[in-house]
Rosetta silent file (secondary structure, phi, psi, omega in degrees, C-alpha in Angstrom):
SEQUENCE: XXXXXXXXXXXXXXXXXXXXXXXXXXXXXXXXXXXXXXXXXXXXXXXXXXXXXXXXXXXXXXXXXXXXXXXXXXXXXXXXXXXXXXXXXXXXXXXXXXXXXXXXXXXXXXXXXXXXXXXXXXXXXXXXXXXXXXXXXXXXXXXXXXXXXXXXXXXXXXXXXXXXXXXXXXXXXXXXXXXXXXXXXXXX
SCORE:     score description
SCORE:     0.000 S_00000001
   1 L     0.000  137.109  174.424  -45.160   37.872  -68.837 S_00000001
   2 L   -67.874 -159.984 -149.576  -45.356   38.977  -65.066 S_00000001
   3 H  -111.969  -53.845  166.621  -42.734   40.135  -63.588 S_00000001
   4 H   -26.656  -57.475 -171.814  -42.447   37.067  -61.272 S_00000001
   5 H   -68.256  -55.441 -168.997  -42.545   34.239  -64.720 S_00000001
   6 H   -77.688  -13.556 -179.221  -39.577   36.349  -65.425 S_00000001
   7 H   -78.849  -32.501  162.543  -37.219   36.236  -62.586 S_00000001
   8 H   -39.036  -55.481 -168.002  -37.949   32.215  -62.776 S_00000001
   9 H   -76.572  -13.268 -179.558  -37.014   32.117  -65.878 S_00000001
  10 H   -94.479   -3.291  175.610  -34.266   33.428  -65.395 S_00000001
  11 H   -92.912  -49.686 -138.955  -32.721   31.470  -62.268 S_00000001
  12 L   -65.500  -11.436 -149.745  -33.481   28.371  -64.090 S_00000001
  13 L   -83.016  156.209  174.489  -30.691   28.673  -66.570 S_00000001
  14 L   -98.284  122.502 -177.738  -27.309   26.892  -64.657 S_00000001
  15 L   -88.589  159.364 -161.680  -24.666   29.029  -63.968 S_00000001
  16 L   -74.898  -45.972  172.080  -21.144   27.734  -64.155 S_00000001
  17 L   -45.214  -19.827 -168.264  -21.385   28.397  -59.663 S_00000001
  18 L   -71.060  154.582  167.836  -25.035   27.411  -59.110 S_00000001
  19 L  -117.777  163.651  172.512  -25.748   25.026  -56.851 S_00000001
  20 L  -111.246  129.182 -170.744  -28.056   22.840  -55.925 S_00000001
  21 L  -119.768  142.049  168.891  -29.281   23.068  -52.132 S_00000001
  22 L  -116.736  175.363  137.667  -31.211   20.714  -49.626 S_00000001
  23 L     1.318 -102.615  164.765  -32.158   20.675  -46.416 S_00000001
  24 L  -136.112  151.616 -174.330  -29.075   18.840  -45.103 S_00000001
  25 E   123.635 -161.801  174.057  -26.541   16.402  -46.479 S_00000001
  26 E   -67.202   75.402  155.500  -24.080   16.195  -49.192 S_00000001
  27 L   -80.536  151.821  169.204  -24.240   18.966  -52.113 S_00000001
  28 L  -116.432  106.301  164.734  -22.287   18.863  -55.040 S_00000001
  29 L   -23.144  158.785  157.061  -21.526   22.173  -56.968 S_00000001
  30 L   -66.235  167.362  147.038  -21.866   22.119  -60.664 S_00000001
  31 L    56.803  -25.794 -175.697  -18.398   22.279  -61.985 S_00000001
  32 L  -105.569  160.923  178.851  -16.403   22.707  -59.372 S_00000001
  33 L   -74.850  -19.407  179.340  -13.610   19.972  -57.401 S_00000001
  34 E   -58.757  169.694 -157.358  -15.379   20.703  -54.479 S_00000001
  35 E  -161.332   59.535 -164.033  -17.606   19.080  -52.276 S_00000001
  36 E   -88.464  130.226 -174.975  -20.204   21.103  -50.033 S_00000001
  37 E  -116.205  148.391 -174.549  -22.051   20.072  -47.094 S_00000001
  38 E  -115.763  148.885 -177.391  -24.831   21.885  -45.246 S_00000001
  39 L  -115.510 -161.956 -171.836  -24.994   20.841  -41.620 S_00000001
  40 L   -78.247  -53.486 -157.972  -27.970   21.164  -39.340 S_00000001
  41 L   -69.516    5.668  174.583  -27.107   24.726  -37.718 S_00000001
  42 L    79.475   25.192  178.176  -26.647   25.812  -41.614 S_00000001
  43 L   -83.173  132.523 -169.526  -22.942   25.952  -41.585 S_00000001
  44 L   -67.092  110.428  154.797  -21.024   25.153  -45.179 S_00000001
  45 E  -110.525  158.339  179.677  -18.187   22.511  -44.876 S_00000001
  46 E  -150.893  141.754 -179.628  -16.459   21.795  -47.996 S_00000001
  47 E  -133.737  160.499 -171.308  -14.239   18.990  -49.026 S_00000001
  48 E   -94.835  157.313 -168.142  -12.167   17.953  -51.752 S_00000001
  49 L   -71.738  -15.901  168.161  -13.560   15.562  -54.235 S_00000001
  50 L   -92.917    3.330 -168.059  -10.696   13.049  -53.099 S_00000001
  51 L   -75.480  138.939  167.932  -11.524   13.135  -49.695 S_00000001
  52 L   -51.047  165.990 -164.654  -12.604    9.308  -48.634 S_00000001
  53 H   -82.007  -54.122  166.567  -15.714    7.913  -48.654 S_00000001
  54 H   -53.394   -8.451  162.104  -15.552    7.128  -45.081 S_00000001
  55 H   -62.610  -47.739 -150.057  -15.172   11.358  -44.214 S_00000001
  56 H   -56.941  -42.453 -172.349  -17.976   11.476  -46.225 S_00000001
  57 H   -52.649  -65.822  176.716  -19.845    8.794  -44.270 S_00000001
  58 H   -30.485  -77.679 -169.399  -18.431   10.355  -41.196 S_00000001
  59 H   -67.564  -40.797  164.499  -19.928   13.867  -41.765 S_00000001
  60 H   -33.033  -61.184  166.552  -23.326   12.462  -42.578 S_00000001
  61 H   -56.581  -28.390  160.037  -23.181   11.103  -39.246 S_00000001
  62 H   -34.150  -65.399  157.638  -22.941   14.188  -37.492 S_00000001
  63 L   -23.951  -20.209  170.625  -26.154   15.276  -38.455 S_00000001
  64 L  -116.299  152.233  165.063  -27.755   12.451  -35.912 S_00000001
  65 L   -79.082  138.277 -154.572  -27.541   12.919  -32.735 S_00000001
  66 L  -117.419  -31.061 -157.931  -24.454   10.158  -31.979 S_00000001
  67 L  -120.907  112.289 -179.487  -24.501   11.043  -28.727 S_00000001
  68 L   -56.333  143.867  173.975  -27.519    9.097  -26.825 S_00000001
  69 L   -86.039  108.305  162.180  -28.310   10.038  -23.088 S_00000001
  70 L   -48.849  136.422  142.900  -28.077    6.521  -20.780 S_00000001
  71 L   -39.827  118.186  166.617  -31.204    5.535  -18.828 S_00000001
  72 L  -103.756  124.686 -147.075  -29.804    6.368  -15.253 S_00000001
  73 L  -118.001    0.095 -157.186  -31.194    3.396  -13.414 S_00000001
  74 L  -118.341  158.060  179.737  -29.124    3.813  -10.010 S_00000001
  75 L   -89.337  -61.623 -151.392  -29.598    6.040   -6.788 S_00000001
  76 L   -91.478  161.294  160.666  -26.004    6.128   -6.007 S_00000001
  77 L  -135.884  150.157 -157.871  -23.289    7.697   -8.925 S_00000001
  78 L  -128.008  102.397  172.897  -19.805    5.967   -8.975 S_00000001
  79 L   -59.321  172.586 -179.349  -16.705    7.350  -10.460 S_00000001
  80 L   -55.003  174.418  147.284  -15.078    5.606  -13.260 S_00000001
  81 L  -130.115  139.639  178.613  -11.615    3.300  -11.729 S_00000001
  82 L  -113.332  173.610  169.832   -9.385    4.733  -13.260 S_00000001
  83 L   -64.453  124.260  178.559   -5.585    3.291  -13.373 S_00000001
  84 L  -131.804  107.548 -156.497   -3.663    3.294  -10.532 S_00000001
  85 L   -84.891  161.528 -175.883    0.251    2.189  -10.951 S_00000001
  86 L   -90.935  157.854 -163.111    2.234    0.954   -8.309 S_00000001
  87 L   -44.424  140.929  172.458    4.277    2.997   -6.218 S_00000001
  88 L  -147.963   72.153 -153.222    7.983    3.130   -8.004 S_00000001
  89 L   -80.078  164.378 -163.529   10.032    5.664   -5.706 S_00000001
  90 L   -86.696   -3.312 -157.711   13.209    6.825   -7.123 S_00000001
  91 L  -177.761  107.649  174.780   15.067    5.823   -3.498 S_00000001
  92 L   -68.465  154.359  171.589   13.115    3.797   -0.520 S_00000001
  93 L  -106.628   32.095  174.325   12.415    5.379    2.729 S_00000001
  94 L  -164.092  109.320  156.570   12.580    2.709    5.179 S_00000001
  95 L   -79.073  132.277 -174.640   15.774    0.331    4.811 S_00000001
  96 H   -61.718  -58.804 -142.884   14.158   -3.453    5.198 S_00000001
  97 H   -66.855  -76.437  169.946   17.873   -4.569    6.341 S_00000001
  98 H   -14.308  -59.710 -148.355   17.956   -1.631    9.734 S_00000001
  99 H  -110.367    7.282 -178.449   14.546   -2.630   11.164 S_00000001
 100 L  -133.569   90.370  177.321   13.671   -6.136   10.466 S_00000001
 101 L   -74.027  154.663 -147.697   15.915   -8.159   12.500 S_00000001
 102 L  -123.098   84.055 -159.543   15.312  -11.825   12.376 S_00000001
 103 L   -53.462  100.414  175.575   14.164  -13.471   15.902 S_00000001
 104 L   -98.103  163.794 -176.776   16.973  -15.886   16.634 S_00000001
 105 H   -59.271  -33.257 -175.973   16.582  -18.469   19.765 S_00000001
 106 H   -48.640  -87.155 -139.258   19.399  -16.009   21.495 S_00000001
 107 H   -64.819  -72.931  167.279   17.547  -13.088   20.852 S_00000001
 108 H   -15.150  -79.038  151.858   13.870  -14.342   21.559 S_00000001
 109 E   -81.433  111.690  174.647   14.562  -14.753   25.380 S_00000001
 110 E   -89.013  -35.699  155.398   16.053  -12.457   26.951 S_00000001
 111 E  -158.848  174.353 -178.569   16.586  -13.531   30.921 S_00000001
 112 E   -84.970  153.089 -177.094   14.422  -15.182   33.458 S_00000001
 113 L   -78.857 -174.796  156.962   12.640  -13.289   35.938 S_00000001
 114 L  -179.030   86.341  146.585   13.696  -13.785   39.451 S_00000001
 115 L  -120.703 -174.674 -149.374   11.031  -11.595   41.765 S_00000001
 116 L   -78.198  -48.280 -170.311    9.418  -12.944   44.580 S_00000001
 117 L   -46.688  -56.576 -161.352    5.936  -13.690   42.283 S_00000001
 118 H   -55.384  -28.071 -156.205    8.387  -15.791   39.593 S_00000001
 119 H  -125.307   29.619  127.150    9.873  -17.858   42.766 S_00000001
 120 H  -103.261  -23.399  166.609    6.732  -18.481   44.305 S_00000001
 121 H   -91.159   -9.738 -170.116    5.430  -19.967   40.524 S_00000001
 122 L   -64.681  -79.221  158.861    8.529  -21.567   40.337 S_00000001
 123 L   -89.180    2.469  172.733    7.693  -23.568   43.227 S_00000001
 124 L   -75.297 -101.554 -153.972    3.762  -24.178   43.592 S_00000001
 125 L   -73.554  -14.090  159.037    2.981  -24.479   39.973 S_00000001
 126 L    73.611   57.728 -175.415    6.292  -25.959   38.333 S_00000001
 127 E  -125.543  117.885  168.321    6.467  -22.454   36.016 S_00000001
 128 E  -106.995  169.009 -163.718    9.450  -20.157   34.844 S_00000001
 129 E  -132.745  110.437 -174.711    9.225  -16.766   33.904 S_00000001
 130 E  -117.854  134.393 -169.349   10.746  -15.479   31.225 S_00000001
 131 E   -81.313  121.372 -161.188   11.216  -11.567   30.004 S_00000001
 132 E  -109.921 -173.589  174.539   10.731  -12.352   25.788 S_00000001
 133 L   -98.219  139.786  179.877   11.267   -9.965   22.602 S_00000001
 134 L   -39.087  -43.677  172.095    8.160   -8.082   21.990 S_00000001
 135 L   -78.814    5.151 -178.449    7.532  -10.134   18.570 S_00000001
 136 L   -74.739  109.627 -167.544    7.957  -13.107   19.955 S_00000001
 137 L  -104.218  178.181  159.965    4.896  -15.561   20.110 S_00000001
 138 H    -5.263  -85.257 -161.773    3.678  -18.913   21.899 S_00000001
 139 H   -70.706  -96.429 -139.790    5.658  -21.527   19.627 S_00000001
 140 H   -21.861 -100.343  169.313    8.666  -19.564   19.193 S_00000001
 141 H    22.924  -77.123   31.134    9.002  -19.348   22.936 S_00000001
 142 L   102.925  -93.577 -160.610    8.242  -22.828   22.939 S_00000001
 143 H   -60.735  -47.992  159.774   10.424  -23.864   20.410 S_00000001
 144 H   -32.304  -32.356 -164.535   13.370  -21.719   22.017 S_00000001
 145 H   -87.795  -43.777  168.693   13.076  -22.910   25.280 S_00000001
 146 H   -46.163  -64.002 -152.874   13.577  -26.918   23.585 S_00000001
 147 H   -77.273  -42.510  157.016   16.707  -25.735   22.258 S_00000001
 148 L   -62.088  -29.962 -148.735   18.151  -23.621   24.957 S_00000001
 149 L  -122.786  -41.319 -174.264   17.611  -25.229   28.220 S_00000001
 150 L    91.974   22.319 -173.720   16.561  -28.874   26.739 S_00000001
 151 L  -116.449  148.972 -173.509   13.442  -29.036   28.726 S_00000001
 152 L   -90.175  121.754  147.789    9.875  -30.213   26.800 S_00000001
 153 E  -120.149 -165.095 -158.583    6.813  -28.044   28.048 S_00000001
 154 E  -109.662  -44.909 -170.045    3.347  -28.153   28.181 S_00000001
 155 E  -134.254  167.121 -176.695    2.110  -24.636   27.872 S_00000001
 156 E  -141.087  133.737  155.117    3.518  -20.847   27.452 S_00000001
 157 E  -119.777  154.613 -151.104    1.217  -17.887   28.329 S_00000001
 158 L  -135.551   82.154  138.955    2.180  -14.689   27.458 S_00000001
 159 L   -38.536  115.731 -172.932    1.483  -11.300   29.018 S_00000001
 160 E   -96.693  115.872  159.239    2.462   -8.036   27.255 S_00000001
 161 L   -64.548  167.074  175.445    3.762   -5.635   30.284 S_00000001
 162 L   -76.384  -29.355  172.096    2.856   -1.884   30.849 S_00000001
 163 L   -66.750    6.832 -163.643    6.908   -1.211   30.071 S_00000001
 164 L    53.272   13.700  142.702    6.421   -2.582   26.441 S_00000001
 165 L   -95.731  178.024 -162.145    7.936   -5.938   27.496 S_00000001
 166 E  -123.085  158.075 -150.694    6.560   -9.161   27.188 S_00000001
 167 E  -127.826  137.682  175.152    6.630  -11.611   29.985 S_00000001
 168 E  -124.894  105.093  121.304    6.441  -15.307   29.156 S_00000001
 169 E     2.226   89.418 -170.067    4.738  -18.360   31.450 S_00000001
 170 E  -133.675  100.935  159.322    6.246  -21.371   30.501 S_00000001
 171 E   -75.683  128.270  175.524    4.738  -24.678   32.431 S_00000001
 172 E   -53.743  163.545  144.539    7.085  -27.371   32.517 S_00000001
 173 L  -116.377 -174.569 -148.391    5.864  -30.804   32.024 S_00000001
 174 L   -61.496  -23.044 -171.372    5.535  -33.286   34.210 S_00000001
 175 L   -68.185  -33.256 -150.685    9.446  -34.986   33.824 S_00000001
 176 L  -107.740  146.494  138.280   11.132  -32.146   34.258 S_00000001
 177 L  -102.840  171.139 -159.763   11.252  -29.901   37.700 S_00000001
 178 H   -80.238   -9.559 -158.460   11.196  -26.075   37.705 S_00000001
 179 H  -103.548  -43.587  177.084   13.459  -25.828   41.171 S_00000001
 180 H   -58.905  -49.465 -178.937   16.317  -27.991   39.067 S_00000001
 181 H   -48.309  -44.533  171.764   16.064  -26.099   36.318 S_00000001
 182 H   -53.549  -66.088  164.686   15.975  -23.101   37.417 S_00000001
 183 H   -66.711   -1.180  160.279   19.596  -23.898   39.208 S_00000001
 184 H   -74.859  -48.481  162.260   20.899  -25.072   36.123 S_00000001
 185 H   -49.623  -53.969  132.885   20.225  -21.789   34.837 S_00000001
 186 L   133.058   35.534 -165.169   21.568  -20.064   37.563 S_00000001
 187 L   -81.611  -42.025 -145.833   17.918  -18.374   38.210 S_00000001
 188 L  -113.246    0.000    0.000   18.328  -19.548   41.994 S_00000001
């Protein structure tokens, strides 16, 4: 016998440690509780013979590549959205109560104009002139005007001054006139 026929013959015999090796997957020692796996990069994991069938599954899958590259089909790239909770401050920083006063009819108007312009619309155009609260709009005005004075008009125009007040135009309508009114009011 060559020298060769004999070293064959002699690995053939099973040792209680031999193993049997593939490629990759799942070997099982002879004899032993064990559980050995060759991966692709040729590294040994070993598991215990109770470990579940799903590890088992599990490490198989390694061995494919699991993780696919996406087809990028877009020009533009777009972060994820991620969750964004709503503000929950331990103390607010603007008290609601301080700044948001509530536009009462009082409040709304504050006085009638009385320059020479306001007294010349007064009597032409049958118009009073009123200085308003900056937040004040058309109907309020309007509605304010019913309830103070008792007079119905037809239209309110509204000018915001260069002082940050707001000037309000209020045409009368035809029943009422602006030269009575006015001295009811005490404009005159």
């Amino acid at each position: 016998m060559t020298q060769l026929q004999q070293k064959k013959s002699k690995n053939t015999g099973k040792n209680k440690h031999s193993v049997n090796v593939f490629k990759k997957g799942v070997v099982k020692p002879s004899d032993s509780k064990k559980t050995v796996k060759v991966t692709k990069k040729g590294v040994k994991k070993t598991l215990n013979k109770n470990a579940s069938k799903k590890k088992l599954l599990k490490m198989k899958d390694d061995d494919k590549d699991s993780k696919k590259k996406k087809m990028k089909l877009s020009i533009r790239f777009k972060k994820p959205k991620t969750l964004k909770l709503a503000r929950n401050p331990k103390c607010p920083r603007i008290v609601k109560s301080c700044h948001s006063k509530a536009l009462d009819k009082y409040g709304l108007i504050k006085y009638p104009l009385t320059s020479e312009k306001a007294m010349k619309k007064i009597e032409e155009i049958n118009t009073l002139v009123f200085i308003c609260d900056k937040r004040a709009n058309k109907k309020n005005i309007k509605k304010s005007v019913k309830n103070l004075f008792g007079i119905e008009c037809d239209k309110v125009n509204v000018l915001n001054t260069l002082n940050g007040d707001k000037k309000a135009y209020v045409r009368l309508s035809g029943e009422h006139d602006a030269l009575e009114v006015a001295n009811k009011i005490g404009i005159l």
